[in-house]
């Protein structure tokens, strides 16, 4: 059985305009997808195509205008209280905007401690130790626990959010551009951690990203969205080969590896001199 | 406006007794793109904020000066008119209860621009930043816009000021590769046509490769290496630089990177 699935999901936002006419803006149309335990699935698409909206629907933060999201086969809208709590513990999200996702008045330890208090049965006496361990997994030192969000760099706060998402031992983590502020070395370290969790504990990941190079490195499957629809759902091979026109347009725009003057120098080399 | 060079001289930032940025100096000329790279937490954003007198609470500039065309200038006089800036986190740069149009008006008013020019200027800037339908967008609140739309809106507001220099802190992190390419092309075009001088903070060496002329590598609050972009890719000297370049090249197939 799928861990999480979306069935014919549509989503609209309505706006009341200056003249009090309500207009509906369609953001998602006819989205269906399945996520299996232990899978790492990439989600690509242009800015504004609906990735964050889909992520919010899948994690139950918003309810689709039409269609259903199902957790282990049961519709989110019909979960009883106990199953709802189970869902909240087992499906976590790391938001695109880390500043907006944390309470600025809480310390890092309190931020990571919240899911431990509300979603787990871990005895209070063991929280501090667990928090240090979670920080370490995210590449942060223990003293960081006493800082406030405004005392952290962009990438440090992003990793605090990753540590928080790991706190309740979830089965699925939705990562919405969750490594976008990290240097590549840390990005790779985080991706290696996700791969390890997926391999050893069967944790699944939905990895929303714009970096096709990372999708190729870590994902087993990739979804491509275009204007609110999923237009491609494909296994990932190296090199990544996408067939939808949107997927190909994205692949074609990946930045070159080297500065132009170096790569043109290379093109001018005689073939026998290329090693 | 004929400002030609901006110098940050020996910038230092402390939080209490801890030194976070330790004597960073750099020169940015018109028409030049200087990239500031380095690990997360190495002090890139604080360096930039210190130069503009926009440090977060709890941190203090402990020394250093900013020079414009060879004469010292108070950092607060740079902001907006001489240096436009794009912050690392687009959503926190916007007031959640005000529309994009409100923000645009505030920005242009602060620059003392003639009111009759506002609309044309801001529409053009939004379009250039890849945001179609500017009229509709100006009516939106930040929560109604996606992360990448906000990032492009912030870039548009910065460019609308027509300041000769731009400090851009991770300006394309929330953008898909297509919009990223458009923004990088836009910045490259402004450098060519208008001589925009850009201080570019980024963790993406692909962005560095595309746009930068010179690269400064920071580690633990200090600049460890400074070199033209080709040298950074071809002969990185410092261990931190070598690690950054190696990690970057590991994402590309061998035939794309053999020199
Ligand atoms: N609360 C809202 N009210 C109205 N419109 C909204 C709301 N949230 C999102 N939208 C609109 O929905 C569309 C999709 O937004 P979403 O944030 O899902 O995009 P995205 O794919 O995550 O983009 P990005 O890559 O830029 O983060 C956008 O056009 C946005 O303006
Ligand atoms: N108020 C503060 N108190 C103590 N340390 C602070 C404070 N503000 C920032 N720092 C530390 O200063 C260091 C440099 O921060 P800065 O934001 O300049 O990093 P950065 O290079 O921009 O990193 P990133 O790439 O993650 O954005 C970080 O390690 C951060 O934790
Ligand atoms: Mg988004
Ligand atoms: Mg920063």
Coordinates of C-alpha atoms and ligand atoms in Angstrom, one line a residue:
Chain A
X1 CA 0.0 0.0 0.0
X2 CA 1.2 3.5 -0.8
X3 CA 2.4 5.5 2.1
X4 CA 0.8 8.7 0.8
X5 CA -1.1 9.4 -2.3
X6 CA -3.1 12.1 -4.0
X7 CA -6.1 11.3 -6.1
X8 CA -7.4 13.8 -8.7
X9 CA -6.5 16.7 -6.5
X10 CA -7.6 20.2 -7.6
X11 CA -6.9 23.4 -5.7
X12 CA -8.2 26.9 -6.2
X13 CA -7.6 30.1 -4.3
X14 CA -10.3 32.7 -4.4
X15 CA -9.7 36.4 -4.3
X16 CA -12.1 39.2 -3.6
X17 CA -11.2 41.9 -5.9
X18 CA -11.6 45.7 -5.6
X19 CA -15.2 45.4 -7.0
X20 CA -16.1 42.6 -4.7
X21 CA -16.3 40.0 -7.4
X22 CA -14.8 36.7 -6.4
X23 CA -12.4 35.1 -8.8
X24 CA -11.0 31.6 -8.4
X25 CA -7.4 31.1 -9.3
X26 CA -6.7 27.5 -10.2
X27 CA -3.3 26.4 -8.8
X28 CA -3.5 22.6 -9.1
X29 CA -5.4 20.6 -11.6
X30 CA -6.0 16.8 -11.6
X31 CA -2.9 15.9 -9.6
X32 CA -2.5 12.2 -8.8
X33 CA 0.6 10.6 -7.3
X34 CA 1.8 7.8 -5.1
X35 CA 4.7 7.8 -2.6
X36 CA 6.0 4.4 -1.5
X37 CA 7.9 3.8 1.8
X38 CA 11.6 4.4 1.5
X39 CA 11.3 6.2 -1.9
X40 CA 13.1 9.4 -2.6
X41 CA 11.1 11.3 -5.2
X42 CA 12.2 14.5 -6.8
X43 CA 9.6 17.2 -7.7
X44 CA 10.7 19.7 -10.3
X45 CA 8.9 22.5 -12.0
X46 CA 9.1 26.2 -12.7
X47 CA 8.6 28.9 -10.1
X48 CA 4.8 29.3 -9.4
X49 CA 3.8 26.0 -10.9
X50 CA 2.3 24.8 -7.6
X51 CA 5.0 22.7 -5.9
X52 CA 4.7 24.3 -2.4
X53 CA 0.9 24.3 -2.7
X54 CA 1.0 20.5 -3.4
X55 CA 3.4 20.0 -0.5
X56 CA 1.0 21.8 1.9
X57 CA -1.9 19.6 0.7
X58 CA 0.1 16.4 1.1
X59 CA 1.1 17.3 4.6
X60 CA -2.5 18.2 5.6
X61 CA -1.8 21.9 6.1
X62 CA -4.5 22.8 3.6
X63 CA -7.4 20.8 2.2
X64 CA -7.8 20.4 -1.5
X65 CA -10.8 22.1 -3.2
X66 CA -11.5 18.8 -4.8
X67 CA -10.0 15.3 -4.6
X68 CA -8.4 13.4 -1.8
X69 CA -5.1 12.9 -0.1
X70 CA -4.7 9.5 1.4
X71 CA -2.4 8.3 4.2
X72 CA -1.9 4.5 4.1
X73 CA -5.1 4.3 2.1
X74 CA -7.3 6.4 4.4
X75 CA -8.5 9.8 3.3
X76 CA -7.0 12.6 5.4
X77 CA -10.4 14.2 5.7
X78 CA -11.7 11.2 7.5
X79 CA -8.9 10.2 9.9
X80 CA -10.1 9.8 13.5
X81 CA -8.2 11.6 16.3
X82 CA -5.6 8.8 17.0
X83 CA -4.9 8.3 13.3
X84 CA -4.6 12.1 12.8
X85 CA -1.9 12.3 15.5
X86 CA -0.1 9.3 13.9
X87 CA -0.2 11.2 10.6
X88 CA 1.1 14.3 12.1
X89 CA 4.0 12.5 13.7
X90 CA 4.8 10.4 10.6
X91 CA 4.6 13.0 7.9
X92 CA 6.8 16.0 8.4
X93 CA 7.7 19.0 6.2
X94 CA 10.6 21.3 5.9
X95 CA 9.4 24.7 4.5
X96 CA 10.8 26.7 1.7
X97 CA 11.0 29.8 4.0
X98 CA 12.9 28.8 7.2
X99 CA 12.5 32.3 8.9
X100 CA 8.7 32.1 8.5
X101 CA 8.6 28.5 9.7
X102 CA 10.0 29.0 13.2
X103 CA 8.8 31.0 16.2
X104 CA 11.3 33.8 16.6
X105 CA 10.9 33.8 20.4
X106 CA 12.0 30.2 20.9
X107 CA 15.5 29.0 21.2
X108 CA 16.8 26.3 18.8
X109 CA 16.4 23.7 21.5
X110 CA 12.8 24.7 22.1
X111 CA 12.1 24.7 18.3
X112 CA 13.4 21.1 17.9
X113 CA 11.8 20.1 21.2
X114 CA 8.3 21.0 20.2
X115 CA 7.6 17.9 18.1
X116 CA 9.3 15.8 20.8
X117 CA 6.7 17.1 23.3
X118 CA 3.7 17.1 21.1
X119 CA 4.2 14.1 18.9
X120 CA 6.4 11.6 20.8
X121 CA 6.3 9.7 24.1
X122 CA 10.0 10.3 24.8
X123 CA 10.5 11.2 28.5
X124 CA 11.3 14.8 29.1
X125 CA 14.6 13.9 30.8
X126 CA 15.9 12.6 27.5
X127 CA 14.9 15.5 25.3
X128 CA 18.1 17.5 25.7
X129 CA 20.3 14.6 24.6
X130 CA 18.1 13.8 21.7
X131 CA 18.2 17.5 20.6
X132 CA 22.0 17.5 20.5
X133 CA 21.9 14.3 18.5
X134 CA 19.5 15.8 16.0
X135 CA 21.6 19.0 15.7
X136 CA 24.7 16.9 15.0
X137 CA 22.9 15.0 12.2
X138 CA 22.2 18.3 10.6
X139 CA 25.9 19.3 10.9
X140 CA 25.3 21.8 13.8
X141 CA 27.3 22.0 17.1
X142 CA 25.6 21.5 20.4
X143 CA 26.0 25.1 21.7
X144 CA 23.8 26.2 18.8
X145 CA 20.8 24.9 20.9
X146 CA 20.8 28.0 23.1
X147 CA 20.7 30.5 20.2
X148 CA 17.6 32.3 18.8
X149 CA 16.7 32.2 15.1
X150 CA 18.0 35.7 14.4
X151 CA 21.4 34.7 15.6
X152 CA 21.8 32.1 12.9
X153 CA 22.9 32.3 9.3
X154 CA 20.5 31.4 6.5
X155 CA 21.9 27.9 6.1
X156 CA 22.1 27.2 9.9
X157 CA 18.4 28.0 10.3
X158 CA 17.6 25.8 7.4
X159 CA 19.4 22.9 9.1
X160 CA 17.5 23.6 12.4
X161 CA 14.3 23.0 10.4
X162 CA 15.7 19.8 9.0
X163 CA 16.6 18.6 12.6
X164 CA 13.1 19.5 13.7
X165 CA 11.6 17.4 10.9
X166 CA 13.7 14.4 11.9
X167 CA 12.7 14.7 15.6
X168 CA 9.6 12.6 15.6
X169 CA 11.1 9.7 13.5
X170 CA 8.8 10.3 10.6
X171 CA 8.0 7.9 7.7
X172 CA 7.9 10.7 5.1
X173 CA 9.6 14.1 5.0
X174 CA 8.5 16.6 2.4
X175 CA 11.5 18.8 1.7
X176 CA 10.5 22.1 0.0
X177 CA 13.7 23.6 -1.3
X178 CA 15.1 22.5 2.1
X179 CA 18.7 22.6 1.2
X180 CA 18.7 25.6 -1.1
X181 CA 20.7 27.8 1.3
X182 CA 23.4 25.3 2.0
X183 CA 26.8 25.2 0.4
X184 CA 27.2 22.2 -1.9
X185 CA 29.3 20.3 0.6
X186 CA 26.5 20.5 3.2
X187 CA 23.9 19.8 0.6
X188 CA 25.6 16.6 -0.3
X189 CA 26.0 15.7 3.4
X190 CA 22.3 16.3 4.0
X191 CA 21.4 14.2 0.9
X192 CA 23.6 11.4 2.1
X193 CA 21.8 11.5 5.4
X194 CA 18.4 11.3 3.6
X195 CA 19.7 8.4 1.5
X196 CA 20.8 6.6 4.7
X197 CA 17.5 7.1 6.4
X198 CA 15.7 5.8 3.4
X199 CA 17.9 2.7 3.1
X200 CA 18.1 1.8 6.8
X201 CA 14.8 3.0 8.2
X202 CA 12.6 3.1 5.1
X203 CA 11.9 6.8 5.4
X204 CA 10.4 8.3 2.2
X205 CA 11.2 11.8 0.9
X206 CA 9.5 14.1 -1.5
X207 CA 12.3 16.4 -2.5
X208 CA 11.1 19.7 -4.1
X209 CA 14.1 21.3 -5.7
X210 CA 15.2 23.3 -8.7
X211 CA 18.6 21.5 -8.9
X212 CA 18.4 18.8 -11.5
X213 CA 22.0 17.8 -10.6
X214 CA 20.9 16.8 -7.1
X215 CA 17.8 14.9 -8.4
X216 CA 20.1 12.8 -10.5
X217 CA 22.3 12.2 -7.6
X218 CA 19.8 11.1 -4.9
X219 CA 16.3 10.4 -6.3
X220 CA 14.9 7.2 -7.6
X221 CA 11.9 8.8 -9.3
X222 CA 11.1 12.3 -10.5
X223 CA 7.9 14.2 -11.0
X224 CA 7.8 17.2 -13.3
X225 CA 5.0 19.8 -12.9
X226 CA 3.9 22.4 -15.3
X227 CA 1.2 25.0 -14.5
X228 CA -0.5 23.0 -11.8
X229 CA -0.3 19.6 -13.5
X230 CA 2.1 16.7 -13.2
X231 CA 3.4 16.2 -16.8
X232 CA 6.0 13.6 -16.2
X233 CA 6.6 10.8 -13.7
X234 CA 9.8 8.9 -14.5
X235 CA 12.5 6.7 -13.0
X236 CA 15.7 8.5 -12.6
X237 CA 18.7 7.4 -14.5
X238 CA 22.2 8.9 -14.7
X239 CA 22.4 11.0 -16.7
X240 CA 18.9 12.2 -16.0
X241 CA 16.8 12.0 -19.2
X242 CA 13.4 13.8 -19.2
X243 CA 11.0 13.4 -22.0
X244 CA 8.2 16.0 -21.4
X245 CA 8.8 19.3 -23.1
X246 CA 8.9 21.0 -19.6
X247 CA 11.4 18.5 -18.3
X248 CA 13.6 19.0 -21.3
X249 CA 13.4 22.7 -21.0
X250 CA 14.6 22.5 -17.4
X251 CA 17.4 20.1 -18.2
X252 CA 18.6 22.3 -21.0
X253 CA 18.9 25.3 -18.6
X254 CA 21.2 23.7 -16.1
X255 CA 24.2 25.9 -15.6
X256 CA 27.6 24.9 -17.2
X257 CA 30.2 23.5 -14.9
X258 CA 33.0 25.9 -15.8
X259 CA 33.5 29.6 -16.5
X260 CA 33.0 30.4 -20.2
X261 CA 36.6 31.4 -20.9
X262 CA 37.7 28.0 -19.6
X263 CA 35.2 26.0 -21.5
X264 CA 35.8 27.8 -24.7
X265 CA 39.5 27.3 -24.2
X266 CA 38.7 23.6 -24.0
X267 CA 36.7 23.7 -27.3
X268 CA 39.7 25.2 -29.0
X269 CA 42.0 22.5 -28.0
X270 CA 43.0 19.9 -30.6
X271 CA 41.2 16.6 -29.8
X272 CA 44.5 14.7 -29.1
X273 CA 45.3 17.2 -26.4
X274 CA 42.0 16.5 -24.5
X275 CA 42.8 14.0 -21.8
Chain B
X1 CA 25.6 59.1 -11.4
X2 CA 29.2 58.5 -11.9
X3 CA 30.4 56.6 -8.9
X4 CA 33.1 54.2 -10.0
X5 CA 34.5 52.1 -7.1
X6 CA 33.4 50.8 -3.8
X7 CA 35.9 49.6 -1.2
X8 CA 35.1 47.6 2.0
X9 CA 38.1 48.1 4.2
X10 CA 38.9 45.8 7.1
X11 CA 35.3 45.0 8.0
X12 CA 34.9 43.3 11.4
X13 CA 31.7 42.2 13.2
X14 CA 31.3 40.9 16.7
X15 CA 28.5 39.2 18.7
X16 CA 29.4 39.9 22.3
X17 CA 33.0 38.7 22.7
X18 CA 32.9 36.5 19.6
X19 CA 34.4 37.7 16.4
X20 CA 32.2 36.7 13.4
X21 CA 33.8 38.7 10.6
X22 CA 37.5 39.4 10.9
X23 CA 39.0 42.1 8.7
X24 CA 37.4 41.5 5.3
X25 CA 38.4 43.9 2.6
X26 CA 37.3 44.0 -1.0
X27 CA 37.1 46.2 -4.0
X28 CA 34.1 46.4 -6.3
X29 CA 34.3 48.4 -9.5
X30 CA 31.5 49.4 -11.9
X31 CA 30.9 46.7 -14.5
X32 CA 32.5 44.0 -12.3
X33 CA 31.0 41.0 -10.6
X34 CA 32.7 39.9 -7.4
X35 CA 31.5 36.6 -5.9
X36 CA 31.7 36.0 -2.2
X37 CA 31.6 32.3 -1.6
X38 CA 32.3 30.0 1.4
X39 CA 30.7 27.5 3.7
X40 CA 27.4 28.1 5.5
X41 CA 28.1 30.3 8.5
X42 CA 31.4 31.7 7.2
X43 CA 30.3 35.3 7.5
X44 CA 29.2 36.2 4.0
X45 CA 25.8 37.8 4.9
X46 CA 27.2 39.6 7.9
X47 CA 30.0 41.2 5.8
X48 CA 27.4 42.4 3.4
X49 CA 25.1 43.7 6.1
X50 CA 27.9 45.4 8.0
X51 CA 28.9 47.4 4.8
X52 CA 25.3 48.7 4.6
X53 CA 24.8 49.3 8.3
X54 CA 22.0 46.6 8.3
X55 CA 23.4 44.2 10.8
X56 CA 20.9 42.0 12.8
X57 CA 20.3 42.6 16.5
X58 CA 23.0 41.2 18.7
X59 CA 25.8 41.9 16.3
X60 CA 28.0 45.0 16.0
X61 CA 30.4 46.4 13.5
X62 CA 33.7 46.6 15.3
X63 CA 35.8 48.4 12.8
X64 CA 36.4 48.9 9.1
X65 CA 35.2 51.5 6.7
X66 CA 33.5 51.8 3.4
X67 CA 35.0 54.0 0.7
X68 CA 33.2 55.3 -2.3
X69 CA 35.5 56.6 -5.1
X70 CA 38.4 56.9 -2.7
X71 CA 36.6 58.8 0.2
X72 CA 35.0 57.3 3.3
X73 CA 31.2 57.2 3.3
X74 CA 28.8 56.5 6.1
X75 CA 27.3 53.0 5.4
X76 CA 23.7 54.3 5.9
X77 CA 24.2 56.7 3.0
X78 CA 25.0 53.9 0.6
X79 CA 21.8 52.0 1.1
X80 CA 19.2 52.4 -1.7
X81 CA 20.8 55.1 -3.8
X82 CA 24.4 53.9 -4.3
X83 CA 23.9 50.2 -3.4
X84 CA 20.7 48.3 -4.1
X85 CA 20.4 45.1 -2.2
X86 CA 18.7 41.7 -2.4
X87 CA 18.5 39.8 0.9
X88 CA 19.0 36.2 1.5
X89 CA 15.5 35.4 2.6
X90 CA 12.9 36.9 0.2
X91 CA 9.9 36.3 2.4
X92 CA 11.3 38.0 5.4
X93 CA 12.1 41.1 3.3
X94 CA 8.4 41.8 2.8
X95 CA 5.8 43.1 5.2
X96 CA 3.1 40.4 5.2
X97 CA 0.2 42.9 5.5
X98 CA 1.2 45.1 2.6
X99 CA 0.9 44.4 -1.1
X100 CA 3.8 44.2 -3.6
X101 CA 2.5 47.6 -4.9
X102 CA 2.8 49.2 -1.4
X103 CA 6.4 48.0 -1.2
X104 CA 7.2 49.3 -4.7
X105 CA 5.8 52.7 -3.8
X106 CA 7.7 52.9 -0.6
X107 CA 11.0 52.0 -2.4
X108 CA 10.5 54.5 -5.2
X109 CA 9.4 57.2 -2.8
X110 CA 12.4 56.7 -0.6
X111 CA 14.6 57.3 -3.7
X112 CA 12.8 60.6 -4.3
X113 CA 11.6 59.6 -7.7
X114 CA 9.0 61.6 -9.6
X115 CA 5.7 60.0 -9.0
X116 CA 4.7 60.1 -12.7
X117 CA 7.5 57.7 -13.5
X118 CA 6.7 55.1 -10.8
X119 CA 4.3 53.0 -12.7
X120 CA 6.4 52.7 -15.9
X121 CA 9.6 52.0 -14.0
X122 CA 8.2 49.3 -11.7
X123 CA 6.3 47.6 -14.5
X124 CA 9.4 47.4 -16.6
X125 CA 11.5 46.1 -13.7
X126 CA 9.0 43.4 -12.9
X127 CA 8.9 42.3 -16.5
X128 CA 12.6 42.2 -16.7
X129 CA 12.8 40.0 -13.6
X130 CA 10.5 37.5 -15.4
X131 CA 7.2 38.5 -13.8
X132 CA 4.5 38.9 -16.4
X133 CA 1.2 40.6 -15.6
X134 CA 2.8 43.3 -13.4
X135 CA -0.5 45.0 -12.8
X136 CA -2.0 41.9 -11.2
X137 CA 1.0 41.1 -9.2
X138 CA 1.2 44.6 -7.6
X139 CA -2.1 43.8 -6.0
X140 CA -0.9 40.6 -4.4
X141 CA 0.1 40.1 -0.7
X142 CA 3.3 38.2 0.0
X143 CA 1.4 35.0 1.1
X144 CA -0.3 34.9 -2.3
X145 CA 3.1 34.6 -4.1
X146 CA 5.4 31.6 -4.4
X147 CA 9.0 31.7 -3.1
X148 CA 10.5 32.3 -6.5
X149 CA 8.0 35.0 -7.4
X150 CA 9.0 36.9 -4.2
X151 CA 12.6 36.5 -5.0
X152 CA 12.1 37.9 -8.5
X153 CA 10.0 40.7 -7.0
X154 CA 12.8 41.7 -4.7
X155 CA 15.3 41.7 -7.5
X156 CA 12.8 43.9 -9.5
X157 CA 12.6 46.4 -6.6
X158 CA 16.3 46.5 -6.3
X159 CA 16.8 47.1 -10.0
X160 CA 14.1 49.8 -10.2
X161 CA 16.3 52.0 -8.0
X162 CA 18.9 52.1 -10.8
X163 CA 21.7 52.3 -8.2
X164 CA 25.2 51.8 -9.7
X165 CA 26.0 48.9 -7.4
X166 CA 24.1 45.8 -6.3
X167 CA 24.6 43.5 -3.3
X168 CA 22.8 40.2 -4.0
X169 CA 22.8 37.6 -1.2
X170 CA 21.8 34.2 -2.7
X171 CA 19.6 35.9 -5.3
X172 CA 18.5 32.8 -7.1
X173 CA 18.2 30.0 -4.5
X174 CA 14.4 29.8 -4.9
X175 CA 14.4 29.9 -8.7
X176 CA 14.1 27.1 -11.1
X177 CA 16.9 26.8 -13.6
X178 CA 15.0 28.6 -16.4
X179 CA 14.2 31.7 -14.3
X180 CA 17.7 31.5 -12.8
X181 CA 19.2 31.7 -16.2
X182 CA 17.0 34.6 -17.1
X183 CA 18.0 36.5 -13.9
X184 CA 21.7 35.8 -14.5
X185 CA 21.3 37.0 -18.1
X186 CA 19.6 40.1 -16.9
X187 CA 22.3 40.9 -14.4
X188 CA 25.0 40.2 -17.0
X189 CA 23.2 42.6 -19.4
X190 CA 23.0 45.3 -16.8
X191 CA 26.7 44.9 -16.1
X192 CA 27.4 45.3 -19.8
X193 CA 25.0 48.1 -20.7
X194 CA 24.9 50.1 -17.5
X195 CA 28.1 49.1 -15.8
X196 CA 26.3 47.7 -12.8
X197 CA 28.9 46.5 -10.1
X198 CA 27.7 43.4 -8.4
X199 CA 28.7 41.8 -5.1
X200 CA 27.2 38.3 -5.5
X201 CA 26.9 36.0 -2.5
X202 CA 26.2 32.4 -3.6
X203 CA 26.8 28.8 -2.7
X204 CA 26.3 27.7 -6.2
X205 CA 29.6 27.5 -8.1
X206 CA 27.5 27.2 -11.3
X207 CA 26.3 30.7 -10.7
X208 CA 29.9 31.8 -10.0
X209 CA 31.0 30.2 -13.3
X210 CA 28.3 32.0 -15.2
X211 CA 28.6 35.5 -13.8
X212 CA 31.7 36.2 -11.7
X213 CA 34.9 38.0 -12.8
X214 CA 36.6 37.6 -9.4
X215 CA 36.0 35.3 -6.5
X216 CA 36.6 35.8 -2.8
X217 CA 36.5 32.6 -0.6
X218 CA 35.5 33.1 3.0
X219 CA 36.1 30.7 5.9
X220 CA 35.4 31.4 9.6
X221 CA 35.0 35.1 9.1
X222 CA 38.1 35.7 7.0
X223 CA 38.9 35.9 3.3
X224 CA 41.1 32.9 2.5
X225 CA 41.6 33.3 -1.2
X226 CA 40.9 35.9 -3.8
X227 CA 41.5 35.2 -7.5
X228 CA 40.0 35.7 -11.0
X229 CA 37.2 33.2 -11.6
X230 CA 39.3 31.1 -14.1
X231 CA 42.0 30.6 -11.5
X232 CA 39.5 29.6 -8.8
X233 CA 38.3 26.8 -11.1
X234 CA 41.6 25.8 -12.6
X235 CA 44.1 26.2 -9.7
X236 CA 42.2 26.5 -6.4
X237 CA 44.9 27.1 -3.8
X238 CA 43.2 27.1 -0.4
X239 CA 41.7 23.8 1.0
X240 CA 38.3 25.4 1.3
X241 CA 38.3 26.5 -2.3
X242 CA 39.5 23.1 -3.5
X243 CA 36.7 21.4 -1.6
X244 CA 34.0 23.8 -3.0
X245 CA 35.2 23.3 -6.6
X246 CA 35.6 19.6 -6.2
X247 CA 32.1 19.2 -4.8
X248 CA 30.7 21.3 -7.6
X249 CA 32.5 19.4 -10.4
X250 CA 31.4 16.0 -8.9
X251 CA 27.9 16.8 -10.1
X252 CA 28.9 17.0 -13.7
X253 CA 29.8 14.2 -16.1
X254 CA 33.5 13.9 -16.7
X255 CA 33.4 15.1 -20.4
X256 CA 32.0 18.4 -19.3
X257 CA 34.8 19.2 -16.9
X258 CA 38.1 17.9 -18.3
X259 CA 40.1 21.0 -19.2
Ligands
LIG1 N1 -2.6 31.7 -0.5 C1 -2.7 31.9 -1.8 N2 -3.6 32.7 -2.4 C2 -3.6 33.0 -3.7 N3 -2.7 32.5 -4.6 C3 -1.8 31.7 -4.1 C4 -1.7 31.3 -2.7 N4 -0.6 30.5 -2.5 C5 -0.1 30.3 -3.7 N5 -0.8 31.0 -4.7 C6 -0.5 31.0 -6.1 O1 -0.4 29.7 -6.5 C7 0.6 29.5 -7.5 C8 1.6 28.4 -7.1 O2 2.3 28.8 -5.9 P1 3.3 27.8 -5.2 O3 3.9 28.5 -4.0 O4 2.7 26.5 -5.0 O5 4.4 27.7 -6.4 P2 5.8 26.9 -6.4 O6 5.8 25.9 -7.5 O7 6.1 26.4 -5.0 O8 6.8 28.1 -6.8 P3 8.3 28.4 -6.3 O9 9.2 27.5 -7.0 O10 8.5 29.8 -6.8 O11 8.4 28.3 -4.8 C9 1.3 30.9 -7.7 O12 0.8 31.5 -8.8 C10 0.9 31.7 -6.5 O13 0.7 33.0 -6.8
LIG2 N1 23.7 37.4 17.1 C1 24.6 36.4 16.8 N2 25.2 35.8 17.9 C2 26.1 34.9 17.7 N3 26.5 34.4 16.4 C3 25.9 34.9 15.4 C4 24.9 36.0 15.5 N4 24.5 36.3 14.3 C5 25.2 35.5 13.4 N5 26.0 34.7 14.1 C6 27.0 33.7 13.5 O1 27.8 34.3 12.6 C7 28.2 33.4 11.6 C8 28.2 34.1 10.2 O2 26.9 34.4 9.8 P1 26.5 34.8 8.3 O3 25.0 35.0 8.3 O4 27.3 35.9 7.9 O5 26.9 33.4 7.5 P2 26.8 33.1 6.0 O6 28.2 33.0 5.5 O7 25.9 34.1 5.3 O8 26.1 31.7 6.0 P3 24.9 31.1 5.1 O9 25.6 30.6 3.8 O10 24.5 29.9 5.9 O11 23.9 32.1 4.9 C9 27.3 32.2 11.7 O12 28.0 31.1 12.1 C10 26.2 32.6 12.7 O13 25.8 31.6 13.5
LIG3 MG1 7.6 27.0 -3.6
LIG4 MG1 24.0 34.1 4.5

